[in-house]
JSON list of C-alpha atoms in Angstrom, two decimals:
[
{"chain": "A", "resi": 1, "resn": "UNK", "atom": "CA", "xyz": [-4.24, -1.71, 36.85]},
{"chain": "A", "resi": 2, "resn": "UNK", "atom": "CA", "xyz": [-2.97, 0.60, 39.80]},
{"chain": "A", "resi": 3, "resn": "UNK", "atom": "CA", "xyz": [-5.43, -0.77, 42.23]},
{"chain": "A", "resi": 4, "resn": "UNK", "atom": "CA", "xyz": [-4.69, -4.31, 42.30]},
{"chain": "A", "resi": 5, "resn": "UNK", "atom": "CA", "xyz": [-6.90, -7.10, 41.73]},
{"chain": "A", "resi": 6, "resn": "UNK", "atom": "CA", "xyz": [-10.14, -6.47, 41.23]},
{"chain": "A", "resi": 7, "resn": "UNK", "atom": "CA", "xyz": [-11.85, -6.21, 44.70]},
{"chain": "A", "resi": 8, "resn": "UNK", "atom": "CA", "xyz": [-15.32, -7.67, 45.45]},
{"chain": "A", "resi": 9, "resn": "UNK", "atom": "CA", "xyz": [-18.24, -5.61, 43.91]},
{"chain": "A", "resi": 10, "resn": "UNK", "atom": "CA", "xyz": [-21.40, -4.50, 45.27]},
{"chain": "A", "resi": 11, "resn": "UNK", "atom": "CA", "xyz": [-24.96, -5.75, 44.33]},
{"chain": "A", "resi": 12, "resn": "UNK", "atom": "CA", "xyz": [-25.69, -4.31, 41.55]},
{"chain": "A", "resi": 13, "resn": "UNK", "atom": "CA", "xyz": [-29.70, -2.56, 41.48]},
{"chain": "A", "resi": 14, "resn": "UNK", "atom": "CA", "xyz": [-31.88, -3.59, 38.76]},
{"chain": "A", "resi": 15, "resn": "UNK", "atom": "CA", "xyz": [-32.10, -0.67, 36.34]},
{"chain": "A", "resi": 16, "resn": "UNK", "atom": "CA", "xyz": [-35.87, 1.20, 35.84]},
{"chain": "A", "resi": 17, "resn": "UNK", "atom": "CA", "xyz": [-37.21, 0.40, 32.22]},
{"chain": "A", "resi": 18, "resn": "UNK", "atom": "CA", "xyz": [-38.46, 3.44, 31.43]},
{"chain": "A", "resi": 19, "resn": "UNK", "atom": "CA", "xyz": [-41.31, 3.70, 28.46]},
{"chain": "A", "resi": 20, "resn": "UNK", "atom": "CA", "xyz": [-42.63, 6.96, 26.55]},
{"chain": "A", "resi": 21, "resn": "UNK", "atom": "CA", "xyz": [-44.67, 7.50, 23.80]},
{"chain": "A", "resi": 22, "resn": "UNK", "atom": "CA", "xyz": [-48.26, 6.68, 23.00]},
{"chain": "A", "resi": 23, "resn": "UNK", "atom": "CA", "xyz": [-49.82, 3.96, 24.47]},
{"chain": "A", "resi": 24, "resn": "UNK", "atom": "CA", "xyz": [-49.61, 0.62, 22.99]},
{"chain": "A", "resi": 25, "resn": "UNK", "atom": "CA", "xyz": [-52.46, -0.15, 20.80]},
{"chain": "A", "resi": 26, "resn": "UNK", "atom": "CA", "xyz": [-54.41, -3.32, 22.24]},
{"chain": "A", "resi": 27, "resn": "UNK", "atom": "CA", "xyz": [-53.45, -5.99, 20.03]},
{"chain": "A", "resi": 28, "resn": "UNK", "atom": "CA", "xyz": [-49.98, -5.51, 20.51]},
{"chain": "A", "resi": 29, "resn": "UNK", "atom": "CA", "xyz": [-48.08, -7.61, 23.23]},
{"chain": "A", "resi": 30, "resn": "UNK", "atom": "CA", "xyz": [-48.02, -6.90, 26.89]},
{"chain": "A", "resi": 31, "resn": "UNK", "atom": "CA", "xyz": [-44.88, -5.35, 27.53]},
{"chain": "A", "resi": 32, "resn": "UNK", "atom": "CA", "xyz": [-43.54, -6.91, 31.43]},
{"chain": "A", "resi": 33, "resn": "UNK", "atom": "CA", "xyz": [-41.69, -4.43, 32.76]},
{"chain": "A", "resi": 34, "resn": "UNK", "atom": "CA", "xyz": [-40.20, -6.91, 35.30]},
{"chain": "A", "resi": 35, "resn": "UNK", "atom": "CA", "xyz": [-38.70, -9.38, 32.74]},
{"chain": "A", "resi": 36, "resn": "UNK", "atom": "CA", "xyz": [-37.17, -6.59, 30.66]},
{"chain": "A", "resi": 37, "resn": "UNK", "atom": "CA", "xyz": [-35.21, -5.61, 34.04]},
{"chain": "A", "resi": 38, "resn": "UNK", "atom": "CA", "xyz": [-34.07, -9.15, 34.71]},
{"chain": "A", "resi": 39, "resn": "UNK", "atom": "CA", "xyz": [-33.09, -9.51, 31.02]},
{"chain": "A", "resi": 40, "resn": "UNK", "atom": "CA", "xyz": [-31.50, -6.31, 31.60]},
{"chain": "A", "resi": 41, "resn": "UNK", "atom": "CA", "xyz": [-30.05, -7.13, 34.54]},
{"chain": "A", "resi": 42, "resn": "UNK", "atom": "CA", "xyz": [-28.80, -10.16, 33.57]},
{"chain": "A", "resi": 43, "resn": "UNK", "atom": "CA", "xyz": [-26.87, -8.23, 30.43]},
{"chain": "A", "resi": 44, "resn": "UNK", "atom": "CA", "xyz": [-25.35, -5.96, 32.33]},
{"chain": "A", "resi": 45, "resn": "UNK", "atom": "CA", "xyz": [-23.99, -8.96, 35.36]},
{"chain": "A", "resi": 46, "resn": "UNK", "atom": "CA", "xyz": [-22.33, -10.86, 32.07]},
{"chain": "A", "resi": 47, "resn": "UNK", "atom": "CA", "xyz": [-20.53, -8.48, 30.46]},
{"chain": "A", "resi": 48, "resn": "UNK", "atom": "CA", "xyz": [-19.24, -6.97, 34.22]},
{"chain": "A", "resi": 49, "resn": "UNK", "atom": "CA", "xyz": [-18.16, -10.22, 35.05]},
{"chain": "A", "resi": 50, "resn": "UNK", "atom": "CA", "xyz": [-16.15, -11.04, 31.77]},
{"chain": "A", "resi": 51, "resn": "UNK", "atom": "CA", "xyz": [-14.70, -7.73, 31.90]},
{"chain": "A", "resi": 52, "resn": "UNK", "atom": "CA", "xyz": [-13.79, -8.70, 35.13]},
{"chain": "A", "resi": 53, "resn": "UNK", "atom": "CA", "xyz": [-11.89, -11.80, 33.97]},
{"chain": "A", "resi": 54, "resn": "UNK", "atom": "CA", "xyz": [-10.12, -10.01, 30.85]},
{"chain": "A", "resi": 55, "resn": "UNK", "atom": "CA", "xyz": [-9.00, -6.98, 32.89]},
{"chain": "A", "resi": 56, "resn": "UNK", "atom": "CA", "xyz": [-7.65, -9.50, 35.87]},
{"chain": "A", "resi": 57, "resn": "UNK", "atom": "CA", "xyz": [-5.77, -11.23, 33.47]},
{"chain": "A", "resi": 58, "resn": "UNK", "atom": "CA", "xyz": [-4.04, -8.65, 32.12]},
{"chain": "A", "resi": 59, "resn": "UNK", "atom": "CA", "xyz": [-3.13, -7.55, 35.50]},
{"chain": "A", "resi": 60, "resn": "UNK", "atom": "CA", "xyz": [-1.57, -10.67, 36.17]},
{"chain": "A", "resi": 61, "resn": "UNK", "atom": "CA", "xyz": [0.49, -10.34, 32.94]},
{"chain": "A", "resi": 62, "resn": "UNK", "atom": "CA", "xyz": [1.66, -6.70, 33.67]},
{"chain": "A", "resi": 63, "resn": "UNK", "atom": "CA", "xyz": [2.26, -7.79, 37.44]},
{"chain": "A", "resi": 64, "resn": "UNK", "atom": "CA", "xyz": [4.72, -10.35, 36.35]},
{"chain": "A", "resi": 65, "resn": "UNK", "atom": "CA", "xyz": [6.52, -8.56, 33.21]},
{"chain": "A", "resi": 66, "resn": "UNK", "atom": "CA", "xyz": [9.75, -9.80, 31.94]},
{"chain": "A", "resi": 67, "resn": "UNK", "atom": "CA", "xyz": [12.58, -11.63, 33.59]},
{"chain": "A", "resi": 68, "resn": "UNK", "atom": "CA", "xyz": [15.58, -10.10, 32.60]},
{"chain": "A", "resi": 69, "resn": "UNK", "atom": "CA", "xyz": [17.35, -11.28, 35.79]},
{"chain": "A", "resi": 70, "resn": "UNK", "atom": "CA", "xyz": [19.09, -7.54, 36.01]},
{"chain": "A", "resi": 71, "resn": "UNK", "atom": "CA", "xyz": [20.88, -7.85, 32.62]},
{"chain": "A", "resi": 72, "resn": "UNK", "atom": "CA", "xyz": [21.20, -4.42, 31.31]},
{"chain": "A", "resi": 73, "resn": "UNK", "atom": "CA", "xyz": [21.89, -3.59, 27.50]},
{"chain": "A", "resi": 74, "resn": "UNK", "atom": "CA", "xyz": [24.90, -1.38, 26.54]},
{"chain": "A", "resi": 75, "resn": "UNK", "atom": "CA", "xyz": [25.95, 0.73, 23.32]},
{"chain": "A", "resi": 76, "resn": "UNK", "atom": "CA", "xyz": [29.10, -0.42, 24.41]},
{"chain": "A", "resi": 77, "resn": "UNK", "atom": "CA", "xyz": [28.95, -4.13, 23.91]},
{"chain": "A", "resi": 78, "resn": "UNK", "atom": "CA", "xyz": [32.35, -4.46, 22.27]},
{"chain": "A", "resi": 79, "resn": "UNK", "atom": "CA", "xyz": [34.40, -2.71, 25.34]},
{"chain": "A", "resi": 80, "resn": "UNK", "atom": "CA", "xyz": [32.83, -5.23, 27.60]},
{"chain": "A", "resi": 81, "resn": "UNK", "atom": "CA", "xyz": [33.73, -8.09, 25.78]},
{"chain": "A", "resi": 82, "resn": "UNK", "atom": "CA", "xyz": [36.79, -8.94, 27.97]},
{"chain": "A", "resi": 83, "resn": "UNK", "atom": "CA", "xyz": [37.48, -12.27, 25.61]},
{"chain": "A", "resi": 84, "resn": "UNK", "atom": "CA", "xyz": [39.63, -14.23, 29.04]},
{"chain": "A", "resi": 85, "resn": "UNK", "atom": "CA", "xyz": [39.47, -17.48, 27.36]},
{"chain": "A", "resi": 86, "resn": "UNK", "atom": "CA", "xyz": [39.83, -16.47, 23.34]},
{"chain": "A", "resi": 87, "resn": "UNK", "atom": "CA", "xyz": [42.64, -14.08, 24.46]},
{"chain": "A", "resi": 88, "resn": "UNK", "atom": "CA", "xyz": [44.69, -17.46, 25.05]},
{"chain": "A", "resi": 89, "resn": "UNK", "atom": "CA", "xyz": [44.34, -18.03, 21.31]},
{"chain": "A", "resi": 90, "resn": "UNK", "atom": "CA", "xyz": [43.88, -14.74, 19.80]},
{"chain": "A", "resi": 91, "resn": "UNK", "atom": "CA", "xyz": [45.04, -11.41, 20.00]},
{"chain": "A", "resi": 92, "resn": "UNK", "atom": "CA", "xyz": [42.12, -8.37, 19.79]},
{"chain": "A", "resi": 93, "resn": "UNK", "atom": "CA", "xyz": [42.24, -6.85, 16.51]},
{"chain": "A", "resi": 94, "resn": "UNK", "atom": "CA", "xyz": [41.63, -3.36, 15.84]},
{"chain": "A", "resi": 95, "resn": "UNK", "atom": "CA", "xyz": [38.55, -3.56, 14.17]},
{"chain": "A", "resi": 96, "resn": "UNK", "atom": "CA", "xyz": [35.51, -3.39, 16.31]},
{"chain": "A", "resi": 97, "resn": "UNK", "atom": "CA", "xyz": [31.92, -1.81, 15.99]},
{"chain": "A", "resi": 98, "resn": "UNK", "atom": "CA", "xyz": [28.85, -1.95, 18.79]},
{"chain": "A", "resi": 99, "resn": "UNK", "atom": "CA", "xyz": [25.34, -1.11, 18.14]},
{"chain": "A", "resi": 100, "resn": "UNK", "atom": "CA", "xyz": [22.31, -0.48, 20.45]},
{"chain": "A", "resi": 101, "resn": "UNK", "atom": "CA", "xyz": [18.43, -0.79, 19.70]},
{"chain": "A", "resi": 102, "resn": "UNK", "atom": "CA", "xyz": [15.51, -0.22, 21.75]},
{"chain": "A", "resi": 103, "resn": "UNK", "atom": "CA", "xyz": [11.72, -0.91, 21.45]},
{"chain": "A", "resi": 104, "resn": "UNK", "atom": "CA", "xyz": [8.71, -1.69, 23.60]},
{"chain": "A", "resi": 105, "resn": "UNK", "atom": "CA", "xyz": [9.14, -5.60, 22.34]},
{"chain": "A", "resi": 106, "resn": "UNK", "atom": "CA", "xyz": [12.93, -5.75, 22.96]},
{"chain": "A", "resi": 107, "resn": "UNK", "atom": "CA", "xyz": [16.01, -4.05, 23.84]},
{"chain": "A", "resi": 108, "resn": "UNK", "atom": "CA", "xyz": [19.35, -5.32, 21.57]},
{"chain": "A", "resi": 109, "resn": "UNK", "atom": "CA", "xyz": [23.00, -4.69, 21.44]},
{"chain": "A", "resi": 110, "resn": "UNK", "atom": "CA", "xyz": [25.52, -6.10, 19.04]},
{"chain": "A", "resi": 111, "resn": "UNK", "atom": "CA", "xyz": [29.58, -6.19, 18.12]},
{"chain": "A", "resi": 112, "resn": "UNK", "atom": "CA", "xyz": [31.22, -7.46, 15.85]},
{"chain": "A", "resi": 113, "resn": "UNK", "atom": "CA", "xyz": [35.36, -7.53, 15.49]},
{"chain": "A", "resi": 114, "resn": "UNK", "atom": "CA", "xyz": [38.45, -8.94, 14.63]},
{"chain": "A", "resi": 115, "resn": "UNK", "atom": "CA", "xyz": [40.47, -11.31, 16.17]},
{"chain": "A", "resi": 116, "resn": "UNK", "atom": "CA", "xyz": [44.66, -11.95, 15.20]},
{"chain": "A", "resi": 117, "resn": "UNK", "atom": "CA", "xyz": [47.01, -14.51, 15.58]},
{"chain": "A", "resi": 118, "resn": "UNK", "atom": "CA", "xyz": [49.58, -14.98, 18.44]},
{"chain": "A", "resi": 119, "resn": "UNK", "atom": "CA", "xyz": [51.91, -16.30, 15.90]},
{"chain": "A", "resi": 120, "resn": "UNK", "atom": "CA", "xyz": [51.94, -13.63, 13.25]},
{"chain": "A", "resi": 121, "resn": "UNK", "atom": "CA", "xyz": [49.98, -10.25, 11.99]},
{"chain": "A", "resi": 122, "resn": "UNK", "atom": "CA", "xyz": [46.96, -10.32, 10.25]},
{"chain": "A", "resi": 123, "resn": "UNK", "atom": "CA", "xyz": [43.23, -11.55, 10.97]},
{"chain": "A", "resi": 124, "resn": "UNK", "atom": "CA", "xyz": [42.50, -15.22, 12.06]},
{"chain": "A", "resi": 125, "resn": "UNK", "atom": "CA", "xyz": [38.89, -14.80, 13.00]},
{"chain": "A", "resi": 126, "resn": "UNK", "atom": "CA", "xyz": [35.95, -12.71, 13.34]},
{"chain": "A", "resi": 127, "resn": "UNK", "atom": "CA", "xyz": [33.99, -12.59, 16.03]},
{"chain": "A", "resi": 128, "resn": "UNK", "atom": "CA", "xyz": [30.41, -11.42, 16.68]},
{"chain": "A", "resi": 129, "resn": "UNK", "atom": "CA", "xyz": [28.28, -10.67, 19.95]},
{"chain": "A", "resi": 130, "resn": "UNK", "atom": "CA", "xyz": [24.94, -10.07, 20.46]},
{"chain": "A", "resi": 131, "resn": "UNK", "atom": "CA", "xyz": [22.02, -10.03, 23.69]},
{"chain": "A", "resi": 132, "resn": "UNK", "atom": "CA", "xyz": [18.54, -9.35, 23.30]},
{"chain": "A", "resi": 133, "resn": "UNK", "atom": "CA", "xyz": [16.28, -8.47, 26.32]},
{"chain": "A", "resi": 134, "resn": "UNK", "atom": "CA", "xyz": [12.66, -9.71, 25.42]},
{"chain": "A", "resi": 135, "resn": "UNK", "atom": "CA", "xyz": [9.87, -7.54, 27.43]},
{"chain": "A", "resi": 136, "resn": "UNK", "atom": "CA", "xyz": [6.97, -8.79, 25.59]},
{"chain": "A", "resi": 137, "resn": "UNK", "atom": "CA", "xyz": [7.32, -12.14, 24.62]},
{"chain": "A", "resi": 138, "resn": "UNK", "atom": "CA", "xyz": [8.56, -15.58, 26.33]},
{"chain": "A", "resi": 139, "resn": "UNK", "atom": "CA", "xyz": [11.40, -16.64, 24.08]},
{"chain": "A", "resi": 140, "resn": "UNK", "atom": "CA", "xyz": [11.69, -19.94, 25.48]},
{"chain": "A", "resi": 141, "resn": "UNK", "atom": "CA", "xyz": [10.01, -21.45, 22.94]},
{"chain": "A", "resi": 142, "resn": "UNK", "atom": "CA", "xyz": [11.57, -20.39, 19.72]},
{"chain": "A", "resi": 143, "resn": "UNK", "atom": "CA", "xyz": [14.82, -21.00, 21.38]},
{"chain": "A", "resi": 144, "resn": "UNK", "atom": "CA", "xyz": [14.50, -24.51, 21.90]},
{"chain": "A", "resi": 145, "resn": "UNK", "atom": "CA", "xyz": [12.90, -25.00, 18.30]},
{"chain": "A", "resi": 146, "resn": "UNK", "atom": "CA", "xyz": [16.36, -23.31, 17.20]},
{"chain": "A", "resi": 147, "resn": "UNK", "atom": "CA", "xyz": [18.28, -25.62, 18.84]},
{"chain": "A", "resi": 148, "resn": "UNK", "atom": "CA", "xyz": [16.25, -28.66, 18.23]},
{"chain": "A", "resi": 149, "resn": "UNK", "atom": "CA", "xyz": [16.05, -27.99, 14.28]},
{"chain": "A", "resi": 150, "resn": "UNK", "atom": "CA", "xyz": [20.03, -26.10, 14.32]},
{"chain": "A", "resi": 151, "resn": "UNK", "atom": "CA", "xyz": [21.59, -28.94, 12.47]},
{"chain": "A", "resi": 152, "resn": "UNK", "atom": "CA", "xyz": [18.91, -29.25, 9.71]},
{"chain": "A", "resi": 153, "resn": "UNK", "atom": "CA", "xyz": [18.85, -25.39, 8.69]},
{"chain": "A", "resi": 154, "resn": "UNK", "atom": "CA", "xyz": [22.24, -25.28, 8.97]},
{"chain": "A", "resi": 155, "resn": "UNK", "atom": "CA", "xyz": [23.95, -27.40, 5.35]},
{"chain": "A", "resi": 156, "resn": "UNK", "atom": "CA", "xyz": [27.22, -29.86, 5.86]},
{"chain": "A", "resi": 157, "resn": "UNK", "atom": "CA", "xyz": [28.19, -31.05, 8.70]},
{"chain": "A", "resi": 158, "resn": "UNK", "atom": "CA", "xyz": [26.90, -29.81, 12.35]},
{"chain": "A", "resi": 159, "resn": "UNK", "atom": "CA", "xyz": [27.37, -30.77, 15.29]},
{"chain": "A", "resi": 160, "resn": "UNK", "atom": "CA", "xyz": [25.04, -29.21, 18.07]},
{"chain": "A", "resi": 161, "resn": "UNK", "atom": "CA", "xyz": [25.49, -29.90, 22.06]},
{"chain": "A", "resi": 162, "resn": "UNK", "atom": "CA", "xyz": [24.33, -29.03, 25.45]},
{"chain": "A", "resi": 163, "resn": "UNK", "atom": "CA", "xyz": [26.13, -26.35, 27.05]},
{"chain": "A", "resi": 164, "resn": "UNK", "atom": "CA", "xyz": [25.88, -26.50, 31.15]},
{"chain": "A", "resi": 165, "resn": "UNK", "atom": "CA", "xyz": [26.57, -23.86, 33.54]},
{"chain": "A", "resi": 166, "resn": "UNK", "atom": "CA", "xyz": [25.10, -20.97, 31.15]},
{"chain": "A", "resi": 167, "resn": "UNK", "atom": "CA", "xyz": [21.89, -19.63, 32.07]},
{"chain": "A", "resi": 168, "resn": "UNK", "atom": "CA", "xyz": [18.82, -21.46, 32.21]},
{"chain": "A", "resi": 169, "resn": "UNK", "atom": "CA", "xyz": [20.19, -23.18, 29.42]},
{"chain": "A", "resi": 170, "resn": "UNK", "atom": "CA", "xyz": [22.55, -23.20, 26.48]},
{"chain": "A", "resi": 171, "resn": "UNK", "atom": "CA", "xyz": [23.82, -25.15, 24.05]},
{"chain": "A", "resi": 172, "resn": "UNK", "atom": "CA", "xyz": [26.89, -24.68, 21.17]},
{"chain": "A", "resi": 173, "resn": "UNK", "atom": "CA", "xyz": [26.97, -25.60, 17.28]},
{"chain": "A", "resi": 174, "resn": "UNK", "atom": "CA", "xyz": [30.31, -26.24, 15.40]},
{"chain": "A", "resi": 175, "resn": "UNK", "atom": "CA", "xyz": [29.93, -25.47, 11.37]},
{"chain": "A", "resi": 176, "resn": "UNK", "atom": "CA", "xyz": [32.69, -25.50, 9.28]},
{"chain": "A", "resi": 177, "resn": "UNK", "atom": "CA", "xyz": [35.03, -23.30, 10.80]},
{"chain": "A", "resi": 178, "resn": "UNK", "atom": "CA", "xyz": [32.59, -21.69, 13.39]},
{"chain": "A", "resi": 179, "resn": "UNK", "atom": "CA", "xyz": [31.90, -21.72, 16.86]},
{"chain": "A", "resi": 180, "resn": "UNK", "atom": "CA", "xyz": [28.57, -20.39, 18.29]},
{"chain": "A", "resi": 181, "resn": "UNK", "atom": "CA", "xyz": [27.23, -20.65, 21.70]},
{"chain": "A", "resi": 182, "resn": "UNK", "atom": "CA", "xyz": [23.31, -19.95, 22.63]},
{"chain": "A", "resi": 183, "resn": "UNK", "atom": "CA", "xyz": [22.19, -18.68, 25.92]},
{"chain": "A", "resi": 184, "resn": "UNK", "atom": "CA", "xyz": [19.23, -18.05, 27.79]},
{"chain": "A", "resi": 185, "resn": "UNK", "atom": "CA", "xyz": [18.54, -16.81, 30.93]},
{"chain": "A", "resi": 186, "resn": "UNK", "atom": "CA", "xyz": [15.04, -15.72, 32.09]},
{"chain": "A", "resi": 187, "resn": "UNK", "atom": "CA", "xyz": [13.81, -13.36, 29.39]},
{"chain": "A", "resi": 188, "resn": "UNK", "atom": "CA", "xyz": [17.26, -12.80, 28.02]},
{"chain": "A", "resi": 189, "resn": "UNK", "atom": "CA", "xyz": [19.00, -14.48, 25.19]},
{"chain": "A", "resi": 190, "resn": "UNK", "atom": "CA", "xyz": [22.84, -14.09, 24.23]},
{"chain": "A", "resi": 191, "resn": "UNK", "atom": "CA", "xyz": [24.82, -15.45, 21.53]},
{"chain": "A", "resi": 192, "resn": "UNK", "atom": "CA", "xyz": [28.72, -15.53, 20.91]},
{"chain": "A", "resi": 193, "resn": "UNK", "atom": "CA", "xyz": [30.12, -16.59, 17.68]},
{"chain": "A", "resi": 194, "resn": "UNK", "atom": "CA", "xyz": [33.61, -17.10, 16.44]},
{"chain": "A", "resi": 195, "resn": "UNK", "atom": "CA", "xyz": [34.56, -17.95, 12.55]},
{"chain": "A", "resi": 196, "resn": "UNK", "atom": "CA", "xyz": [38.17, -19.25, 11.96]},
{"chain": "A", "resi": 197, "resn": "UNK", "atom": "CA", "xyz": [39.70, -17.41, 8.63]},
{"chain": "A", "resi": 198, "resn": "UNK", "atom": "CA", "xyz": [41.26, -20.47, 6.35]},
{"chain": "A", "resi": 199, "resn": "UNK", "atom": "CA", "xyz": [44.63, -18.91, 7.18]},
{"chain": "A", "resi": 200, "resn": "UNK", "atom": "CA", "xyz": [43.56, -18.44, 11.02]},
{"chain": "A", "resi": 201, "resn": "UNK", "atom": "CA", "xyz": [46.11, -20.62, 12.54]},
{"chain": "A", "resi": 202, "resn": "UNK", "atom": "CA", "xyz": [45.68, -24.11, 14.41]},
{"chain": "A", "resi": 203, "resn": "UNK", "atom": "CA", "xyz": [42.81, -23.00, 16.55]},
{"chain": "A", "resi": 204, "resn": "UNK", "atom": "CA", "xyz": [40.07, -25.26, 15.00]},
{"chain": "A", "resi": 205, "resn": "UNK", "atom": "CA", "xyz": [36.16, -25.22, 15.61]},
{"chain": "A", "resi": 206, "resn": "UNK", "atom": "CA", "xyz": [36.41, -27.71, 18.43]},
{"chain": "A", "resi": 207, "resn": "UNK", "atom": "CA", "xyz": [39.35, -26.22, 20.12]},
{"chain": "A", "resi": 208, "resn": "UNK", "atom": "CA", "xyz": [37.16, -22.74, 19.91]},
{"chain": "A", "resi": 209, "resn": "UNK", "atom": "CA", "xyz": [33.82, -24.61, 21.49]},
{"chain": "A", "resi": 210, "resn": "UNK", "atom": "CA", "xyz": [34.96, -24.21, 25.07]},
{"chain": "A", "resi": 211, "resn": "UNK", "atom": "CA", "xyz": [36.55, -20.62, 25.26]},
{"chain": "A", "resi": 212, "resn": "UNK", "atom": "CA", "xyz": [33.82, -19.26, 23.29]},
{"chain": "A", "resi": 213, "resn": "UNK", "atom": "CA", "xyz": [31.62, -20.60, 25.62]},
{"chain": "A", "resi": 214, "resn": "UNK", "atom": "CA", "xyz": [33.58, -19.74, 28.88]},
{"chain": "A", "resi": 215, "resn": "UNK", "atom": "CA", "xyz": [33.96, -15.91, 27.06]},
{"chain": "A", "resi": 216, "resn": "UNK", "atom": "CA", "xyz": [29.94, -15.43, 26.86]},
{"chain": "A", "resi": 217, "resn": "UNK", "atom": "CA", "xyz": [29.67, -16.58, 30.62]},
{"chain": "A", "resi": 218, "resn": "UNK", "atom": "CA", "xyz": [32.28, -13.81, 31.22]},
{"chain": "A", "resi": 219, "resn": "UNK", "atom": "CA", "xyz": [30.08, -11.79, 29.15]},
{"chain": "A", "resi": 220, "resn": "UNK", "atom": "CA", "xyz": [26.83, -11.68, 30.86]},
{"chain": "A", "resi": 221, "resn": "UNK", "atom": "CA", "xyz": [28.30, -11.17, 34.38]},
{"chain": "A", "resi": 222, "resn": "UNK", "atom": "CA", "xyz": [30.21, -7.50, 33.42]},
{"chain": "A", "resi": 223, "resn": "UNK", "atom": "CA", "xyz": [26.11, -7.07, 31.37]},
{"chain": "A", "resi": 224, "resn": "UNK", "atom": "CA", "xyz": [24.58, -7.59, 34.55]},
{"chain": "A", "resi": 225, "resn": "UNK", "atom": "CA", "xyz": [24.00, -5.20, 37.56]},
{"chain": "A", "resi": 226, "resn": "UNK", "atom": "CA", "xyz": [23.54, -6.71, 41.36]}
]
């Protein structure tokens, strides 16, 4: 609300009860003009007062809004992906596509591309990028079920672990030949993920955990304005 909390109200005057009509025969019951007010009264003090409640706690909601801790989203994800740490282990392919989606609930951008190898031509991994911006809902919760439950959705072998220095907190899964790495900070959430092709070179999963993880770190300072 524009005015700010909800100041102190005024006493409120007991409403007239106003009758019309004939006049009540004499067998029917006194009508007390005085307790109808109170009863009245006493309506109208209720409902004021949980309005009061309901419309103060929405305030306090919209007061406090997201915290997207200056993280902007960009329909250019894929040019901003500088890739420092994968770029010791990869060459950037040619192959790249970013997409951008806005709503009142969120605000998304994704890439996806191609990675090469040092040692040859052709592709030795893909690679996929993605931040989401959450200005309705806390994601904190659903992120740490993800994490907590990541190596029982995911079949075979997984191996999930805490990542520090990302965010408010992170953590990385290996799979197979893949490397992901979840992030989130505030209200936003990021995820960088890198799949090995089964020609892709030497770089295995483990070798890929920490400069996938050091890459989104590089990632979400060029996302985010001072």
């Amino acid at each position: 609300m524009e005015n700010g909390p909800w100041a102190a109200a005024g006493a409120i005057s007991e409403p007239e009860l106003v009758v019309s009509g004939p006049a009540a025969p004499a067998n029917r019951p006194e009508l007390r003009p005085a307790s109808g007010r109170r009863l009245l009264g006493a309506l109208l003090v209720g409902a004021l007062a949980a309005s009061a409640v309901w419309g103060a706690g929405l305030y306090a909601f919209g007061a406090q809004g997201p915290d997207l801790r200056g993280y902007r989203v960009s329909d250019r994800l894929c040019s901003l992906l500088a890739m420092p740490h994968l770029a010791t282990a990869f060459d950037r392919g040619s192959r790249w596509e970013s997409t951008r989606s806005s709503s009142e609930a969120m605000d998304t951008a994704d890439c996806s591309g191609e990675l090469e190898r040092k040692e040859g031509t052709g592709r030795a991994a893909t690679i996929t990028a993605s931040m989401v911006l959450h200005k309705r809902t806390d994601p904190g919760a659903e992120f740490d079920a993800a994490r907590t439950t990541a190596a029982e959705r995911i079949p075979g072998r997984t191996e999930v672990r805490t990542a520090k220095g990302l965010g408010d907190r992170a953590y990385t899964v290996v799979h197979g030949r893949t490397a992901t790495v979840h992030v989130l900070d505030g209200d936003a959430e990021f995820t960088l993920s890198v799949s090995t092709a089964p020609a892709g070179g030497r770089v295995t999963p483990e070798r890929l955990r920490p400069l996938v993880a050091g890459d989104i770190g590089a990632l979400m300072r060029r996302v985010s304005t001072p």
